[in-house]
XYZ file of C-alpha atoms in Angstrom:
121
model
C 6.640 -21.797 -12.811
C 10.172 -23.432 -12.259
C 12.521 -21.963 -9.489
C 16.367 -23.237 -9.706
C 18.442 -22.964 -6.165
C 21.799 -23.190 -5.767
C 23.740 -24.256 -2.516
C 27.103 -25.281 -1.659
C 28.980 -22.041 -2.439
C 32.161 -20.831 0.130
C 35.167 -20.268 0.293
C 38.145 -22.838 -0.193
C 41.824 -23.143 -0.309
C 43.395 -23.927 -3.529
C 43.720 -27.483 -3.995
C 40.254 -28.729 -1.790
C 36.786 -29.737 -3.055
C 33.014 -28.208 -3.038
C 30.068 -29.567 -3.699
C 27.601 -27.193 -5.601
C 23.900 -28.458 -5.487
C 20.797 -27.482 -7.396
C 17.439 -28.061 -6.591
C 14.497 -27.215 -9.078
C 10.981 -26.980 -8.564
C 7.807 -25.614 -9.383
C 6.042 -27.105 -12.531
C 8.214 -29.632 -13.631
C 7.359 -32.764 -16.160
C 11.300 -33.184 -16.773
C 14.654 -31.473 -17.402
C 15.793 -32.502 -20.710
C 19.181 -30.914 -20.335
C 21.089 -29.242 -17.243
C 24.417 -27.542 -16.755
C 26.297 -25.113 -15.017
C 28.266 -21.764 -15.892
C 30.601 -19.537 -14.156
C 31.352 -15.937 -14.525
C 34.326 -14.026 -13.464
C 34.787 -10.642 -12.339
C 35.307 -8.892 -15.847
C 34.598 -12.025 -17.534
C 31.725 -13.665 -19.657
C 29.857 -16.372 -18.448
C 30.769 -19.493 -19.578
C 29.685 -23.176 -19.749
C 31.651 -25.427 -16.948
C 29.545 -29.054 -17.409
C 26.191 -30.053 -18.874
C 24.514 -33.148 -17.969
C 21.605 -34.548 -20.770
C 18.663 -36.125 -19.613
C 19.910 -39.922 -20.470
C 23.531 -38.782 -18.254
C 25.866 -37.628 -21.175
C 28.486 -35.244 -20.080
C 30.689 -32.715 -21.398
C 32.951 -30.576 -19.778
C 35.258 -27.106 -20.375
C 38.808 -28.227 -20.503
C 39.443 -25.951 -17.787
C 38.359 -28.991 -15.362
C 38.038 -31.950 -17.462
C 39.129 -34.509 -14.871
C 38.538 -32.305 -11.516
C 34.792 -31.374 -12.005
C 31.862 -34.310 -12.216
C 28.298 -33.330 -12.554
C 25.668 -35.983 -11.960
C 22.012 -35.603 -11.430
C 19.391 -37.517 -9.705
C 15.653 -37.237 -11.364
C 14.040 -38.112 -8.568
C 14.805 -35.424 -6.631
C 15.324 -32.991 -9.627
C 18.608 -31.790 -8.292
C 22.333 -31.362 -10.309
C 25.399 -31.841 -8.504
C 28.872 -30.013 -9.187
C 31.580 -32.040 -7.675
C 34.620 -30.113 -7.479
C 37.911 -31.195 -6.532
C 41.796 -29.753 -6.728
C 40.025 -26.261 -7.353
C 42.532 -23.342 -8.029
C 42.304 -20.153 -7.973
C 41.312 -19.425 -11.424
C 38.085 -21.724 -10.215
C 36.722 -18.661 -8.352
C 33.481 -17.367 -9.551
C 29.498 -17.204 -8.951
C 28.238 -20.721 -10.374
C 25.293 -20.306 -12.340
C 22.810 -23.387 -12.662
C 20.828 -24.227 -15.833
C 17.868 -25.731 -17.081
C 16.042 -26.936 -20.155
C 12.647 -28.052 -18.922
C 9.421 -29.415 -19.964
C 6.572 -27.560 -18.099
C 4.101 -30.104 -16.200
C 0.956 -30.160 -18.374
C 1.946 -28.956 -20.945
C 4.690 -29.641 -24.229
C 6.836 -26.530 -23.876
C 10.315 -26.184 -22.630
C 11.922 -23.147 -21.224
C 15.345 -22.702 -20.146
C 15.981 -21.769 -16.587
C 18.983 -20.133 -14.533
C 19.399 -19.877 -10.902
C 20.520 -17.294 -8.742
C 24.122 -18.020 -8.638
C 26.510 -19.343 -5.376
C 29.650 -18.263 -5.199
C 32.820 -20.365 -5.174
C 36.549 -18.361 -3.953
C 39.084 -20.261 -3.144
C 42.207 -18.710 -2.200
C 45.427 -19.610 -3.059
């Protein structure tokens, strides 16, 4: 019904910026909530930024002040802007969705495939 895509993945020396995207579609009346997680090798997945519907923002403290999500309805996308990455930044970026099917009142939660970010130090 709903199909998440990630881009902007790569790798990136320590200290330079990347630009994750995230493009739903499918059967989509809104997205009430969106975020996105990282896992590490040997590590659980965790929560990096959300982004609510009405553009409140929280972040892990991990990047408070180099990470900025931001979304634009119209095109149903989430943006990860990510700048003065380190090392400890590498991992596949998950996206994440809360959305309300088209035609309907329900809202399921969503994850994409993953893209993932190394950056070498």
């Amino acid at each position: 019904q709903v199909q998440l895509v990630e881009s902007g993945g790569g790798l990136v020396q320590a200290g330079g910026s990347l630009r994750l995207s995230c493009a739903a579609s499918g059967r989509i009346s809104s997205i009430i909530t969106a975020g996105w997680h990282r896992q590490a090798p040997g590590k659980q997945r965790e929560l990096v930024a959300a982004i609510t519907s009405g553009g409140n923002t929280n972040y892990a403290d991990s990047v408070k002040g180099r990470f900025t999500i931001s979304r634009d309805n119209a095109k149903n996308t989430v943006y990860l802007q990510m700048n003065s990455l380190k090392a400890e930044d590498t991992a596949v970026y998950y996206c994440n969705a809360e959305v309300i099917v088209a035609g309907t009142f329900i809202d399921n939660n969503y994850w994409g495939q993953g893209t993932q970010v190394t950056v070498s130090s």
